[in-house]
PDB file of C-alpha atoms in Angstrom:
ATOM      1  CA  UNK A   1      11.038   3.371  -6.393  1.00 43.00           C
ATOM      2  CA  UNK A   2       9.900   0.609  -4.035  1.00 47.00           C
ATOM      3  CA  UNK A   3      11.818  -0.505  -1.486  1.00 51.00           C
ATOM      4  CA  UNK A   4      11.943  -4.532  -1.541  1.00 53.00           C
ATOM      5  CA  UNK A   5      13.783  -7.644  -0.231  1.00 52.00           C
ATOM      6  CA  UNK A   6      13.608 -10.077   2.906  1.00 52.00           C
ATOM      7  CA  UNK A   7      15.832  -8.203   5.217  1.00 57.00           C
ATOM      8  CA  UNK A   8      13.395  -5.789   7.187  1.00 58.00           C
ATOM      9  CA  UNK A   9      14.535  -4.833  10.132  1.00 60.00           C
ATOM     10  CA  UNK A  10      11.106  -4.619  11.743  1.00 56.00           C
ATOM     11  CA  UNK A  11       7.877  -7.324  12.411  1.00 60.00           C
ATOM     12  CA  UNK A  12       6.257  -7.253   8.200  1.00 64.00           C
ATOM     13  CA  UNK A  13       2.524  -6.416   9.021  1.00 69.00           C
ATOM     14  CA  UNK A  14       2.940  -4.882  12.180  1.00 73.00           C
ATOM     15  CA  UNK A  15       1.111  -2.055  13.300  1.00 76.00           C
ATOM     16  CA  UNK A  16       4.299  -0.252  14.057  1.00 79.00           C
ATOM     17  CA  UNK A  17       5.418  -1.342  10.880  1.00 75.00           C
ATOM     18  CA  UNK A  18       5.246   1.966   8.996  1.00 76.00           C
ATOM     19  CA  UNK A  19       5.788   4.098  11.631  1.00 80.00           C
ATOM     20  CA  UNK A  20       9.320   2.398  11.982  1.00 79.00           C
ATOM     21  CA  UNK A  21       9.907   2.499   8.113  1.00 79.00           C
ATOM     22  CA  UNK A  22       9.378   6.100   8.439  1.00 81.00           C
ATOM     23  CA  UNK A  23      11.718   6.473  11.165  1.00 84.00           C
ATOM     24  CA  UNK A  24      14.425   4.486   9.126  1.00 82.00           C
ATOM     25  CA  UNK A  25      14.092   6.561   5.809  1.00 87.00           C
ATOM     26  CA  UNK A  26      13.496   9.839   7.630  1.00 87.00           C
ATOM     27  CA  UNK A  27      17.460  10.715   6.689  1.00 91.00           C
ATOM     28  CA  UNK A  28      16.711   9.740   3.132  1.00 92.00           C
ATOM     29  CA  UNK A  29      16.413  13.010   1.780  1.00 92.00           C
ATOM     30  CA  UNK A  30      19.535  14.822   3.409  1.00 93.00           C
ATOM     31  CA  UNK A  31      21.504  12.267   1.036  1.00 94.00           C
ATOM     32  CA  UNK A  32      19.826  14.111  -2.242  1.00 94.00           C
ATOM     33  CA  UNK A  33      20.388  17.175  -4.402  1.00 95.00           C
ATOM     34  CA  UNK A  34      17.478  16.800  -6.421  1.00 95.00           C
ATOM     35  CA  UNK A  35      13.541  16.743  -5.331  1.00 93.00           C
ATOM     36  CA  UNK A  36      12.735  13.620  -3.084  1.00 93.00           C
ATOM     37  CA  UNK A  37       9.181  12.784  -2.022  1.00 88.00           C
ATOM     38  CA  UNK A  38       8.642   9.513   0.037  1.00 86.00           C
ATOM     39  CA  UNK A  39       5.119   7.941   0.413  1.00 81.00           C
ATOM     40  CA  UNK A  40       5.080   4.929   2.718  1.00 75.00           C
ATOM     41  CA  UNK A  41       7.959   2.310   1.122  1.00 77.00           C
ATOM     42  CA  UNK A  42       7.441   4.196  -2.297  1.00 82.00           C
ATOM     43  CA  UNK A  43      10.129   7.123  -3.361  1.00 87.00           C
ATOM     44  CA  UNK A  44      10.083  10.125  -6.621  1.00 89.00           C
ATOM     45  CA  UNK A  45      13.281  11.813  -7.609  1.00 92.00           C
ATOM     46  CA  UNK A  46      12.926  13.988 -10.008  1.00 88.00           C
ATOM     47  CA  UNK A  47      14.884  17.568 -11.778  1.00 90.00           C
ATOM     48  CA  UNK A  48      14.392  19.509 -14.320  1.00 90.00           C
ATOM     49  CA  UNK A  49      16.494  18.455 -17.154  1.00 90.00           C
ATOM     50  CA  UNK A  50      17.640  20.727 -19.531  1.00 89.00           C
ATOM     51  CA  UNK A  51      21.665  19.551 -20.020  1.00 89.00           C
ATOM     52  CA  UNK A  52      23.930  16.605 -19.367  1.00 89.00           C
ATOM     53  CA  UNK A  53      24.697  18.248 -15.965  1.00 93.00           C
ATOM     54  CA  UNK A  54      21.171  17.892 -14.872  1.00 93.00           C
ATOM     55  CA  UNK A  55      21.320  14.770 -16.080  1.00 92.00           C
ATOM     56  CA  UNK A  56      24.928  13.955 -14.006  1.00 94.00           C
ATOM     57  CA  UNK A  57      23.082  15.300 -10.671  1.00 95.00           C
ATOM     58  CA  UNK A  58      20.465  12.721 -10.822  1.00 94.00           C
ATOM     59  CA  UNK A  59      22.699   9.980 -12.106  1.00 94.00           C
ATOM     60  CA  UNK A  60      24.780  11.140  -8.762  1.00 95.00           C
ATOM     61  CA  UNK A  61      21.566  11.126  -6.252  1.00 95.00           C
ATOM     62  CA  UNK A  62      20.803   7.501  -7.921  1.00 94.00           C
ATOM     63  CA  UNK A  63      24.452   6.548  -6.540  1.00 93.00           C
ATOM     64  CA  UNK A  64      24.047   8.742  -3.612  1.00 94.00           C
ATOM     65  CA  UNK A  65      20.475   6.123  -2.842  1.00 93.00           C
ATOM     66  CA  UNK A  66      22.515   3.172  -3.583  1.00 91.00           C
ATOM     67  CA  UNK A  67      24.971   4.063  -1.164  1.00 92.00           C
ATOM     68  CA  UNK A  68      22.358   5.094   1.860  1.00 93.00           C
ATOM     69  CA  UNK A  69      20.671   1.663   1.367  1.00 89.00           C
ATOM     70  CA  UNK A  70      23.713  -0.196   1.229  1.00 89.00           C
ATOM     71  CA  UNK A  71      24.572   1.740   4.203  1.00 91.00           C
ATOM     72  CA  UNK A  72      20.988   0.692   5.998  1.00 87.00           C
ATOM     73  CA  UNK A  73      21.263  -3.045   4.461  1.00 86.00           C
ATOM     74  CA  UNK A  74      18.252  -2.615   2.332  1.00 84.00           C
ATOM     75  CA  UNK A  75      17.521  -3.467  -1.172  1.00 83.00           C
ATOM     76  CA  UNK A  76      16.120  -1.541  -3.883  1.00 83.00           C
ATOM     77  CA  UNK A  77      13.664  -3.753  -6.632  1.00 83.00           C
ATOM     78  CA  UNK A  78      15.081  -2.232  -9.124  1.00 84.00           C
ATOM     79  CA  UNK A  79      12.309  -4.286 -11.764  1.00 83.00           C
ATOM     80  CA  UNK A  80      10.573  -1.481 -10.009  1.00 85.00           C
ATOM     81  CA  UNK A  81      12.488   1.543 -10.590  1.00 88.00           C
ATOM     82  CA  UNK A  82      11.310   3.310 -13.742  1.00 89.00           C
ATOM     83  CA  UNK A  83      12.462   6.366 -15.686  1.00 89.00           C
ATOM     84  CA  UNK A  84       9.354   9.262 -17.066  1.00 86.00           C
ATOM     85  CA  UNK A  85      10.748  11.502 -19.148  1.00 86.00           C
ATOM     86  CA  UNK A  86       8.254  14.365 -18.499  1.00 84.00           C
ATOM     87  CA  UNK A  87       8.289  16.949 -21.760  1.00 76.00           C
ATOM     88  CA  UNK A  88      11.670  17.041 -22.641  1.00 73.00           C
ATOM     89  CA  UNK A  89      13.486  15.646 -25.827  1.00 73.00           C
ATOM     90  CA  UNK A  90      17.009  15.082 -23.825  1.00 77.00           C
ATOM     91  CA  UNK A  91      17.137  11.611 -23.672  1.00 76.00           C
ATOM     92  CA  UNK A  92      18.996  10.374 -20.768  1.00 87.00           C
ATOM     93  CA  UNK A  93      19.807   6.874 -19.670  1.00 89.00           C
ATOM     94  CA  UNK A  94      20.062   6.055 -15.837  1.00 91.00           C
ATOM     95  CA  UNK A  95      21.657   3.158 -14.038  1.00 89.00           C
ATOM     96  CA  UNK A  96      21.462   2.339 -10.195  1.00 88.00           C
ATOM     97  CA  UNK A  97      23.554  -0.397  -9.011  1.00 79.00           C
ATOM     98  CA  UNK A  98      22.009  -4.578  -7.495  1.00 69.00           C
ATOM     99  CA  UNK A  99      24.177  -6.930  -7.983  1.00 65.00           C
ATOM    100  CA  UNK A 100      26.118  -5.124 -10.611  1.00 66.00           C
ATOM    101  CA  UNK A 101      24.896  -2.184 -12.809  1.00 68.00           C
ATOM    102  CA  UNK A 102      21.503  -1.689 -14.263  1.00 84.00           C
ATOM    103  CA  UNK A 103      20.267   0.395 -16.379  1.00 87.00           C
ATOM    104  CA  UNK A 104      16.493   2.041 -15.268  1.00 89.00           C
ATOM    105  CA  UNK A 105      13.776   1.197 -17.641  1.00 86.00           C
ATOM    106  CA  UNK A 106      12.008   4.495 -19.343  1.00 86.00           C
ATOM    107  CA  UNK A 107       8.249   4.396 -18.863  1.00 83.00           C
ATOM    108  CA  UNK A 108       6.256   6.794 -20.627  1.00 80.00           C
ATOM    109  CA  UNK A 109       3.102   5.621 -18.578  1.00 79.00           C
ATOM    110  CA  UNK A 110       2.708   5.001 -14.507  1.00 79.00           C
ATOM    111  CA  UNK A 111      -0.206   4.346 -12.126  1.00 79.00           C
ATOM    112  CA  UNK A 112       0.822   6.108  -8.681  1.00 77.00           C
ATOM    113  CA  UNK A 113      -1.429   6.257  -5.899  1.00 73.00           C
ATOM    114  CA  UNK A 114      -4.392   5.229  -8.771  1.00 75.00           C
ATOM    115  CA  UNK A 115      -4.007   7.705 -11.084  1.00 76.00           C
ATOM    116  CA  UNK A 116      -2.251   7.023 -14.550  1.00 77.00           C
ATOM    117  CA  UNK A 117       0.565   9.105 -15.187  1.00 77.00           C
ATOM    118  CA  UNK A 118       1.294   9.842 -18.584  1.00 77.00           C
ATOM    119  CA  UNK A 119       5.133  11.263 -19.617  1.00 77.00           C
ATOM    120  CA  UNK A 120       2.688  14.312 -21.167  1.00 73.00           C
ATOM    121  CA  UNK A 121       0.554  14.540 -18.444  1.00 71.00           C
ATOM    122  CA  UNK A 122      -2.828  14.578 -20.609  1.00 75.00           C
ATOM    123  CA  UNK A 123      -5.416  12.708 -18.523  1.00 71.00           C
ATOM    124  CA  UNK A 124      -6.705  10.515 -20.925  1.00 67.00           C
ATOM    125  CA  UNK A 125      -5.274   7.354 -19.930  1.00 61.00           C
ATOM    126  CA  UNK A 126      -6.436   7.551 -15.953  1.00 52.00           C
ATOM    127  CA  UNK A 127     -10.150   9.223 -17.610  1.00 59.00           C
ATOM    128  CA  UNK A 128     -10.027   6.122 -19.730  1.00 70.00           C
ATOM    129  CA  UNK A 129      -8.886   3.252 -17.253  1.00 66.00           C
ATOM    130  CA  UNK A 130     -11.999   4.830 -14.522  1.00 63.00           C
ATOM    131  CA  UNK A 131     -14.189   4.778 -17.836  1.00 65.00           C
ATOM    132  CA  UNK A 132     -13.510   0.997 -17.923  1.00 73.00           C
ATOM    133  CA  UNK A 133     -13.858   0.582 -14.093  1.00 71.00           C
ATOM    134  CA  UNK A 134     -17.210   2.640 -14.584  1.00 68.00           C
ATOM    135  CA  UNK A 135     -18.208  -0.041 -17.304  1.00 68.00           C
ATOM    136  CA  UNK A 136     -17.281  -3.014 -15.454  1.00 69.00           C
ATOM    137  CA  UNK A 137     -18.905  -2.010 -12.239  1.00 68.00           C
ATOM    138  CA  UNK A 138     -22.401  -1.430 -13.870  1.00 68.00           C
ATOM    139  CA  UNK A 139     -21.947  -4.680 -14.993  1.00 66.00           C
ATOM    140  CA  UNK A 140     -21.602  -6.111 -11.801  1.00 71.00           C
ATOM    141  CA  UNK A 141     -24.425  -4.355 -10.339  1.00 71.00           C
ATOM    142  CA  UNK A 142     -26.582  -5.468 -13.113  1.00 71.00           C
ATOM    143  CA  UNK A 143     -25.390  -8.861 -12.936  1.00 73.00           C
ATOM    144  CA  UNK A 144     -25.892  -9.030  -8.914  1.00 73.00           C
ATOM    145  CA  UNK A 145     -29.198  -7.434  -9.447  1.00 71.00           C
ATOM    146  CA  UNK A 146     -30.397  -9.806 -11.873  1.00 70.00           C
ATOM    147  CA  UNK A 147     -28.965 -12.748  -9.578  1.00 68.00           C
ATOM    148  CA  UNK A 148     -31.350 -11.874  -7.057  1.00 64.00           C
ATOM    149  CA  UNK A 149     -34.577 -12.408  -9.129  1.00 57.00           C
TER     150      UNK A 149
END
């Protein structure tokens, strides 16, 4: 989940900037039942879901992060809050609340911190997207190379 909308209550670009965004989500996680791990103004929740009561605990901890950023006047992009379901047949449907209830797209594919993320976690998809880098950089080379002549 990405954190998004105009009212930041720190200087955007700063080089305090993060440091202070860490300092303002640093509570974050005593709000949540379920795993939490923050990266810079990115967030994963995730549990193992193996019955509608799993599934009722994250639903919860998706109100219980609606509440702590209504509670810190923050927004959440919620175009970029995404559902994986990760090996499991138990399909679940989430909701978090902007501006009225929405429900969470499901994505069965994510890039996160460059690598693709598939909802079976083969590597194929990230092995093929840095094939296609691969490809396109030789190209490049080739094509500055071949410039210089």
């Amino acid at each position: 989940m990405a954190f998004g909308g105009d009212r930041r209550p720190w200087p955007q670009g700063s080089v305090l900037g993060p440091l202070l965004f860490l300092l303002y989500v640093n509570d974050l996680p005593e709000w949540m039942k379920n795993s939490i791990k923050l990266f810079a103004d990115d967030m994963k929740i995730w549990s193992k879901i193996t019955c509608s009561q799993d599934a009722l605990s994250l639903q919860m901890d998706l109100d219980q992060l609606q509440l702590w950023t209504d509670k810190w006047m923050l927004r959440l992009n919620t175009e970029k809050c995404k559902v994986m379901h990760i090996k499991h047949n138990l399909r679940t449907k989430y909701s978090i609340t902007d501006n009225g209830k929405s429900e969470l797209q499901e994505s069965s594919q994510e890039r996160d911190l460059g690598v693709s993320v598939t909802a079976d976690l083969k590597p194929s998809a990230h092995v093929s997207v840095r094939q296609q880098r691969k490809k396109q950089d030789r190209f490049w080379e080739w094509c500055t190379d071949n410039s210089k002549s």
